[in-house]
Amino acid sequence: MKVGLIFGTRPEAIKVAPVYHELKNNKIDVKVIVTGQHKEMLYQVLNLFEIVPDYDLKIMKEGQLLSELTGKLLMKLDVIIKKEKFDYILVQGDTTSAFVGALAGFYNQIPIGHIEAGLRTGNIYSPFPEEANRKLISNLADIHFAPTKLNMVNLLKENYSEEKIIKSGNTVIDALYWIKENKSVDLQKIREKYNVSNKKYILITMHRRENWGIPMEESLTAVKDYLKKNKDLYLVFPMHLNPLVRKVIHKVLDDFDKKILLEPLQYLEFIAIMDGAYYIMTDSGGIQEEAPSLGKPTLVLRDTTERPEAIKAGTAKLIGTKYKNIMKYMKLLEGNLYYQMSKSNNPYGDGKSSVRIRKYLEERYE
């Protein structure tokens, strides 16, 4: 059996790393094709998980439009897929790399396995373009590896065949457990390096396209005003490389003392900072999955989420980006809500998702 793994961003790399090693360790021929959608950040993760790509398309350039990215990817992937003649192609999540990887595989009539299938917000423009990407991939996929029961239900409602939907759990938990087990000493050293080991801090990340501009400015203003009244709390903010994101961060926070602005962190570093945080505020999807494993309450800075399991389990609250709402929930976390959220169960898996994916592929291939 020959499997092609196509991905391009750091979050994708984290989530496919356990799958790659599970396939490789069981003597399955697996080829890694990276698109380079996140250039520097991608290779940090590849190095950590000891993955050497077989192909690197190096596709990204500054200011590139989605339509331009899609066209380039499709042409380059088509050449590789025709050469390799894969039995399966695996894509993960909802990026442009994942969508075009699935499309290129479909054009070559190769079965597509979709890791992290069935996530939905119900609004095709939120998040943009991820919600459309994940629905399009579902239309093309032959196998749907759904992390949770709710994801399975979403797919069944859209009339996908039940026999092709596998409840696998989320592979990000596999990756996180590996880090916690093998890198605990490194995690403490990283917190000391960034001068946060003796601080009580809120970790915040914001980067999504729909939050650029006014939503991010309003959110950060609320956080700054809250922290001015809470002298024992600091803000730690690993900044995305996008200049539009950085412009807002500096506009709002440059005159604020109790902040630690960080350059993009390697995955291991980010886990260390997340593990030491008091709680987390984010518009990231992956962090909503990782935080429950670390017992970290999470305030989601979005109006919709394709991960309602965290909301239902009580580990996260969906609060949007309005000043008043952010202040409300930060104040609520001063009381019992914090302890309720930090003790909630992780709805996203047991760390054995990659094993389930590998076994299903083997059984189906045979």
CSV table of C-alpha atoms in Angstrom, one decimal:
chain,number,residue,atom,x,y,z
A,1,MET,CA,0.0,0.0,0.0
A,2,LYS,CA,1.3,3.4,-0.9
A,3,VAL,CA,-0.1,6.5,0.8
A,4,GLY,CA,0.4,10.2,0.0
A,5,LEU,CA,0.2,12.7,2.8
A,6,ILE,CA,-0.5,16.3,1.5
A,7,PHE,CA,-0.3,19.2,3.9
A,8,GLY,CA,1.2,22.7,4.1
A,9,THR,CA,0.6,24.5,7.4
A,10,ARG,CA,2.0,24.1,10.9
A,11,PRO,CA,-1.3,22.9,12.4
A,12,GLU,CA,-1.7,20.3,9.7
A,13,ALA,CA,1.9,19.1,10.3
A,14,ILE,CA,1.2,18.6,14.0
A,15,LYS,CA,-1.9,16.6,13.3
A,16,VAL,CA,-0.5,14.4,10.5
A,17,ALA,CA,2.9,13.7,12.3
A,18,PRO,CA,1.4,10.9,14.5
A,19,VAL,CA,-0.3,9.4,11.4
A,20,TYR,CA,3.0,9.5,9.4
A,21,HIS,CA,4.9,7.7,12.1
A,22,GLU,CA,2.1,5.1,12.7
A,23,LEU,CA,2.1,4.3,8.9
A,24,LYS,CA,5.9,4.3,8.7
A,25,ASN,CA,6.4,2.1,11.8
A,26,ASN,CA,4.0,-0.5,10.3
A,27,LYS,CA,6.0,-0.7,7.0
A,28,ILE,CA,3.5,1.2,4.9
A,29,ASP,CA,5.0,3.2,2.0
A,30,VAL,CA,4.2,6.8,2.8
A,31,LYS,CA,5.3,9.9,0.8
A,32,VAL,CA,5.1,13.4,2.4
A,33,ILE,CA,4.2,16.3,0.1
A,34,VAL,CA,4.3,19.7,1.7
A,35,THR,CA,3.0,22.7,0.0
A,36,GLY,CA,4.9,25.3,2.1
A,37,GLN,CA,1.7,27.2,2.9
A,38,HIS,CA,3.4,28.1,6.3
A,39,LYS,CA,7.1,28.3,5.4
A,40,GLU,CA,9.2,28.9,8.5
A,41,MET,CA,6.6,27.5,11.0
A,42,LEU,CA,6.1,24.4,9.0
A,43,TYR,CA,9.7,23.2,9.2
A,44,GLN,CA,9.9,23.8,12.9
A,45,VAL,CA,7.3,21.1,13.4
A,46,LEU,CA,8.7,18.8,10.7
A,47,ASN,CA,12.1,18.9,12.5
A,48,LEU,CA,10.5,18.3,15.9
A,49,PHE,CA,8.7,15.2,14.7
A,50,GLU,CA,11.6,14.0,12.5
A,51,ILE,CA,9.8,14.2,9.2
A,52,VAL,CA,11.7,14.8,6.0
A,53,PRO,CA,9.3,15.7,3.1
A,54,ASP,CA,9.6,13.8,-0.1
A,55,TYR,CA,8.4,16.9,-2.0
A,56,ASP,CA,8.3,20.6,-1.0
A,57,LEU,CA,6.3,22.7,-3.4
A,58,LYS,CA,7.4,26.0,-1.8
A,59,ILE,CA,4.2,27.6,-3.1
A,60,MET,CA,3.7,30.7,-0.9
A,61,LYS,CA,4.6,34.3,-1.7
A,62,GLU,CA,3.6,37.5,0.0
A,63,GLY,CA,0.1,38.9,-0.9
A,64,GLN,CA,-0.9,35.8,-2.9
A,65,LEU,CA,-4.6,35.5,-3.6
A,66,LEU,CA,-6.5,32.3,-2.8
A,67,SER,CA,-7.3,31.8,-6.5
A,68,GLU,CA,-3.7,32.0,-7.4
A,69,LEU,CA,-2.6,29.7,-4.6
A,70,THR,CA,-5.3,27.2,-5.7
A,71,GLY,CA,-4.3,27.1,-9.3
A,72,LYS,CA,-0.5,26.7,-8.6
A,73,LEU,CA,-1.1,23.9,-6.1
A,74,LEU,CA,-3.4,22.0,-8.4
A,75,MET,CA,-0.9,22.0,-11.3
A,76,LYS,CA,2.1,21.0,-9.1
A,77,LEU,CA,0.2,18.3,-7.2
A,78,ASP,CA,-1.2,16.7,-10.4
A,79,VAL,CA,2.4,16.1,-11.7
A,80,ILE,CA,3.4,14.3,-8.4
A,81,ILE,CA,0.3,12.3,-8.1
A,82,LYS,CA,0.5,11.0,-11.6
A,83,LYS,CA,4.2,10.0,-11.0
A,84,GLU,CA,3.6,8.3,-7.6
A,85,LYS,CA,0.4,6.4,-8.3
A,86,PHE,CA,-0.8,6.4,-4.7
A,87,ASP,CA,-3.4,3.9,-3.4
A,88,TYR,CA,-4.7,6.5,-1.0
A,89,ILE,CA,-4.2,10.3,-0.4
A,90,LEU,CA,-4.7,11.7,3.1
A,91,VAL,CA,-5.4,15.3,3.7
A,92,GLN,CA,-6.1,16.9,7.1
A,93,GLY,CA,-8.5,19.7,8.1
A,94,ASP,CA,-9.7,22.6,6.1
A,95,THR,CA,-6.8,24.6,4.5
A,96,THR,CA,-6.4,25.4,0.9
A,97,SER,CA,-3.7,22.8,0.8
A,98,ALA,CA,-6.1,20.2,2.1
A,99,PHE,CA,-8.8,21.1,-0.4
A,100,VAL,CA,-6.6,21.2,-3.4
A,101,GLY,CA,-4.9,18.0,-2.4
A,102,ALA,CA,-8.3,16.3,-2.3
A,103,LEU,CA,-9.2,17.8,-5.6
A,104,ALA,CA,-6.0,16.7,-7.3
A,105,GLY,CA,-6.5,13.2,-5.9
A,106,PHE,CA,-10.1,13.2,-7.2
A,107,TYR,CA,-9.0,14.3,-10.7
A,108,ASN,CA,-6.7,11.3,-10.7
A,109,GLN,CA,-9.4,8.9,-9.3
A,110,ILE,CA,-7.4,8.1,-6.1
A,111,PRO,CA,-9.4,7.5,-2.9
A,112,ILE,CA,-9.2,10.4,-0.5
A,113,GLY,CA,-9.0,10.0,3.3
A,114,HIS,CA,-10.1,13.1,5.2
A,115,ILE,CA,-8.5,13.4,8.6
A,116,GLU,CA,-10.6,15.6,11.0
A,117,ALA,CA,-13.8,15.3,8.9
A,118,GLY,CA,-17.2,16.6,9.8
A,119,LEU,CA,-16.5,19.9,11.4
A,120,ARG,CA,-19.2,22.5,10.7
A,121,THR,CA,-20.2,26.0,11.7
A,122,GLY,CA,-23.2,26.2,9.4
A,123,ASN,CA,-21.9,29.5,7.9
A,124,ILE,CA,-19.9,29.1,4.7
A,125,TYR,CA,-18.1,32.4,5.3
A,126,SER,CA,-17.2,31.8,8.9
A,127,PRO,CA,-14.4,30.8,9.2
A,128,PHE,CA,-13.4,31.9,5.7
A,129,PRO,CA,-12.4,30.0,3.6
A,130,GLU,CA,-12.1,27.0,5.9
A,131,GLU,CA,-15.8,26.2,6.2
A,132,ALA,CA,-16.2,26.0,2.5
A,133,ASN,CA,-13.0,24.0,2.2
A,134,ARG,CA,-14.1,21.3,4.7
A,135,LYS,CA,-17.5,20.9,3.0
A,136,LEU,CA,-15.8,20.6,-0.4
A,137,ILE,CA,-13.3,18.0,0.8
A,138,SER,CA,-16.2,16.0,2.3
A,139,ASN,CA,-17.8,15.9,-1.2
A,140,LEU,CA,-14.6,14.5,-2.6
A,141,ALA,CA,-13.5,12.1,0.2
A,142,ASP,CA,-13.9,8.4,0.1
A,143,ILE,CA,-13.2,7.9,3.8
A,144,HIS,CA,-14.1,10.4,6.6
A,145,PHE,CA,-12.0,10.2,9.8
A,146,ALA,CA,-14.3,12.1,12.2
A,147,PRO,CA,-12.8,13.1,15.6
A,148,THR,CA,-16.0,13.1,17.6
A,149,LYS,CA,-19.6,11.7,17.6
A,150,LEU,CA,-20.9,15.1,16.7
A,151,ASN,CA,-18.7,15.3,13.6
A,152,MET,CA,-20.1,11.9,12.6
A,153,VAL,CA,-23.7,13.2,13.0
A,154,ASN,CA,-22.9,16.2,10.9
A,155,LEU,CA,-21.7,14.0,8.0
A,156,LEU,CA,-24.7,11.6,8.3
A,157,LYS,CA,-27.0,14.6,8.1
A,158,GLU,CA,-25.4,15.5,4.8
A,159,ASN,CA,-26.1,11.9,3.6
A,160,TYR,CA,-22.6,10.6,3.6
A,161,SER,CA,-22.4,6.8,3.8
A,162,GLU,CA,-22.2,5.6,7.5
A,163,GLU,CA,-19.8,2.7,6.5
A,164,LYS,CA,-17.3,5.3,5.3
A,165,ILE,CA,-17.3,7.4,8.4
A,166,ILE,CA,-14.9,6.4,11.2
A,167,LYS,CA,-14.8,7.9,14.6
A,168,SER,CA,-11.1,8.2,15.1
A,169,GLY,CA,-10.6,10.9,17.8
A,170,ASN,CA,-8.4,13.8,17.0
A,171,THR,CA,-4.7,13.2,16.1
A,172,VAL,CA,-3.7,16.4,17.8
A,173,ILE,CA,-4.2,14.6,21.1
A,174,ASP,CA,-1.8,11.9,20.0
A,175,ALA,CA,0.8,14.6,19.3
A,176,LEU,CA,0.2,16.4,22.5
A,177,TYR,CA,0.5,13.3,24.7
A,178,TRP,CA,3.8,12.5,23.0
A,179,ILE,CA,5.2,15.9,23.8
A,180,LYS,CA,4.1,15.8,27.4
A,181,GLU,CA,5.6,12.3,27.9
A,182,ASN,CA,8.9,12.9,26.1
A,183,LYS,CA,9.7,16.6,26.5
A,184,SER,CA,8.6,17.6,30.1
A,185,VAL,CA,12.1,18.9,31.0
A,186,ASP,CA,12.2,20.9,27.8
A,187,LEU,CA,8.8,22.5,28.6
A,188,GLN,CA,10.0,24.0,31.9
A,189,LYS,CA,13.3,25.3,30.3
A,190,ILE,CA,11.3,27.0,27.6
A,191,ARG,CA,9.1,28.8,30.2
A,192,GLU,CA,12.2,30.0,31.9
A,193,LYS,CA,13.7,31.2,28.6
A,194,TYR,CA,10.7,33.4,27.9
A,195,ASN,CA,10.5,34.7,31.5
A,196,VAL,CA,7.0,33.4,32.2
A,197,SER,CA,7.8,30.5,34.7
A,198,ASN,CA,7.1,32.7,37.7
A,199,LYS,CA,4.2,34.7,36.2
A,200,LYS,CA,0.4,34.3,36.2
A,201,TYR,CA,-0.6,35.0,32.6
A,202,ILE,CA,-3.3,34.8,30.0
A,203,LEU,CA,-2.2,33.4,26.7
A,204,ILE,CA,-3.8,35.0,23.7
A,205,THR,CA,-3.6,34.1,20.0
A,206,MET,CA,-5.5,35.8,17.1
A,207,HIS,CA,-4.9,35.5,13.4
A,208,ARG,CA,-8.1,34.5,11.6
A,209,ARG,CA,-9.0,36.5,8.5
A,210,GLU,CA,-12.5,37.4,9.8
A,211,ASN,CA,-10.9,39.0,12.9
A,212,TRP,CA,-8.5,41.2,11.0
A,213,GLY,CA,-9.0,44.9,11.7
A,214,ILE,CA,-11.8,46.1,14.0
A,215,PRO,CA,-12.7,42.8,15.7
A,216,MET,CA,-9.1,42.2,16.8
A,217,GLU,CA,-8.7,45.9,17.9
A,218,GLU,CA,-11.8,45.7,20.0
A,219,SER,CA,-10.8,42.4,21.5
A,220,LEU,CA,-7.3,43.5,22.5
A,221,THR,CA,-8.6,46.8,23.9
A,222,ALA,CA,-10.9,44.9,26.2
A,223,VAL,CA,-8.1,42.6,27.3
A,224,LYS,CA,-5.8,45.5,28.0
A,225,ASP,CA,-8.4,47.4,30.0
A,226,TYR,CA,-9.2,44.3,32.1
A,227,LEU,CA,-5.6,43.7,32.8
A,228,LYS,CA,-5.0,47.3,33.9
A,229,LYS,CA,-7.3,46.6,36.8
A,230,ASN,CA,-5.8,43.2,37.6
A,231,LYS,CA,-2.3,43.8,38.7
A,232,ASP,CA,-1.2,40.1,39.2
A,233,LEU,CA,-2.1,39.1,35.6
A,234,TYR,CA,0.1,39.4,32.5
A,235,LEU,CA,-0.6,39.0,28.8
A,236,VAL,CA,1.5,36.6,26.7
A,237,PHE,CA,0.9,37.0,22.9
A,238,PRO,CA,2.8,34.9,20.3
A,239,MET,CA,2.3,37.1,17.2
A,240,HIS,CA,1.3,35.7,13.8
A,241,LEU,CA,3.6,36.8,10.9
A,242,ASN,CA,0.9,38.4,8.9
A,243,PRO,CA,1.6,42.2,8.8
A,244,LEU,CA,-2.1,43.1,9.1
A,245,VAL,CA,-2.3,41.2,12.4
A,246,ARG,CA,0.9,42.7,13.7
A,247,LYS,CA,-0.3,46.2,12.8
A,248,VAL,CA,-3.3,45.9,15.1
A,249,ILE,CA,-1.3,44.3,17.9
A,250,HIS,CA,1.2,47.1,18.0
A,251,LYS,CA,-1.5,49.8,17.7
A,252,VAL,CA,-3.3,48.5,20.8
A,253,LEU,CA,-0.6,47.1,23.0
A,254,ASP,CA,2.6,49.1,22.4
A,255,ASP,CA,1.8,51.5,25.3
A,256,PHE,CA,0.8,48.6,27.7
A,257,ASP,CA,3.4,47.4,30.1
A,258,LYS,CA,2.1,44.0,31.3
A,259,LYS,CA,2.5,42.2,28.0
A,260,ILE,CA,5.1,39.8,26.6
A,261,LEU,CA,4.9,39.8,22.8
A,262,LEU,CA,6.6,36.8,21.2
A,263,GLU,CA,7.7,36.0,17.7
A,264,PRO,CA,6.0,32.9,16.3
A,265,LEU,CA,6.9,29.9,18.5
A,266,GLN,CA,7.9,26.5,17.6
A,267,TYR,CA,5.3,23.9,18.4
A,268,LEU,CA,7.2,22.6,21.5
A,269,GLU,CA,7.6,26.2,22.7
A,270,PHE,CA,4.0,26.9,22.2
A,271,ILE,CA,2.9,23.8,24.2
A,272,ALA,CA,5.2,25.0,27.0
A,273,ILE,CA,3.7,28.4,27.1
A,274,MET,CA,0.1,27.0,26.9
A,275,ASP,CA,0.9,24.5,29.6
A,276,GLY,CA,1.9,27.3,32.0
A,277,ALA,CA,-0.9,29.7,31.2
A,278,TYR,CA,-3.7,30.6,33.7
A,279,TYR,CA,-6.2,30.4,30.9
A,280,ILE,CA,-6.3,30.9,27.1
A,281,MET,CA,-8.1,33.3,24.7
A,282,THR,CA,-7.9,32.4,21.0
A,283,ASP,CA,-9.5,32.3,17.6
A,284,SER,CA,-7.6,29.1,16.7
A,285,GLY,CA,-9.4,25.8,16.2
A,286,GLY,CA,-6.5,23.6,17.2
A,287,ILE,CA,-6.0,25.2,20.6
A,288,GLN,CA,-9.7,24.5,21.4
A,289,GLU,CA,-8.8,20.8,21.1
A,290,GLU,CA,-5.4,20.9,22.9
A,291,ALA,CA,-6.4,23.1,25.9
A,292,PRO,CA,-8.7,20.5,27.5
A,293,SER,CA,-5.8,18.0,27.7
A,294,LEU,CA,-3.9,20.6,29.7
A,295,GLY,CA,-6.8,21.7,31.9
A,296,LYS,CA,-6.9,25.2,30.5
A,297,PRO,CA,-10.2,27.1,30.3
A,298,THR,CA,-10.5,28.7,26.9
A,299,LEU,CA,-12.4,31.8,25.7
A,300,VAL,CA,-13.0,31.5,21.9
A,301,LEU,CA,-12.7,34.9,20.2
A,302,ARG,CA,-15.1,34.0,17.4
A,303,ASP,CA,-18.8,34.2,16.6
A,304,THR,CA,-19.0,30.6,15.5
A,305,THR,CA,-17.0,27.4,16.0
A,306,GLU,CA,-16.8,24.1,14.2
A,307,ARG,CA,-15.8,22.6,17.6
A,308,PRO,CA,-18.9,22.8,19.7
A,309,GLU,CA,-17.9,19.7,21.6
A,310,ALA,CA,-15.6,21.9,23.7
A,311,ILE,CA,-18.4,24.3,24.4
A,312,LYS,CA,-20.7,21.4,25.3
A,313,ALA,CA,-18.1,19.8,27.6
A,314,GLY,CA,-17.6,23.0,29.4
A,315,THR,CA,-13.9,23.5,28.5
A,316,ALA,CA,-14.5,26.5,26.3
A,317,LYS,CA,-16.8,29.5,26.0
A,318,LEU,CA,-17.7,31.1,22.6
A,319,ILE,CA,-17.6,34.8,23.4
A,320,GLY,CA,-17.0,36.6,20.1
A,321,THR,CA,-14.9,39.8,19.7
A,322,LYS,CA,-17.1,42.5,21.3
A,323,TYR,CA,-15.6,44.6,24.1
A,324,LYS,CA,-18.5,44.1,26.5
A,325,ASN,CA,-18.7,40.4,26.1
A,326,ILE,CA,-14.9,39.9,26.5
A,327,MET,CA,-14.9,41.9,29.7
A,328,LYS,CA,-17.9,39.9,31.0
A,329,TYR,CA,-16.3,36.5,30.6
A,330,MET,CA,-12.9,37.6,31.9
A,331,LYS,CA,-14.6,38.8,35.1
A,332,LEU,CA,-16.6,35.5,35.3
A,333,LEU,CA,-13.3,33.6,35.2
A,334,GLU,CA,-12.4,35.3,38.5
A,335,GLY,CA,-14.9,33.0,40.2
A,336,ASN,CA,-16.2,29.4,40.1
A,337,LEU,CA,-16.4,29.3,36.3
A,338,TYR,CA,-12.6,28.9,36.2
A,339,TYR,CA,-12.6,25.8,38.3
A,340,GLN,CA,-15.6,24.3,36.4
A,341,MET,CA,-13.9,24.8,33.1
A,342,SER,CA,-10.5,23.6,34.2
A,343,LYS,CA,-11.9,20.3,35.5
A,344,SER,CA,-14.1,19.5,32.4
A,345,ASN,CA,-13.4,16.3,30.4
A,346,ASN,CA,-11.5,16.4,27.1
A,347,PRO,CA,-14.0,15.5,24.4
A,348,TYR,CA,-11.4,15.1,21.6
A,349,GLY,CA,-9.8,11.7,22.1
A,350,ASP,CA,-7.5,9.3,23.9
A,351,GLY,CA,-4.2,9.6,22.0
A,352,LYS,CA,-4.9,6.5,19.7
A,353,SER,CA,-6.4,8.2,16.7
A,354,SER,CA,-3.5,7.4,14.4
A,355,VAL,CA,-3.7,3.7,15.2
A,356,ARG,CA,-7.4,3.7,14.2
A,357,ILE,CA,-6.6,5.4,11.0
A,358,ARG,CA,-3.8,3.0,10.1
A,359,LYS,CA,-5.9,-0.1,10.9
A,360,TYR,CA,-8.8,1.1,8.8
A,361,LEU,CA,-6.6,1.8,5.8
A,362,GLU,CA,-5.0,-1.6,6.1
A,363,GLU,CA,-8.3,-3.5,6.4
A,364,ARG,CA,-9.9,-1.6,3.5
A,365,TYR,CA,-6.8,-2.1,1.3
A,366,GLU,CA,-6.8,-5.9,2.0
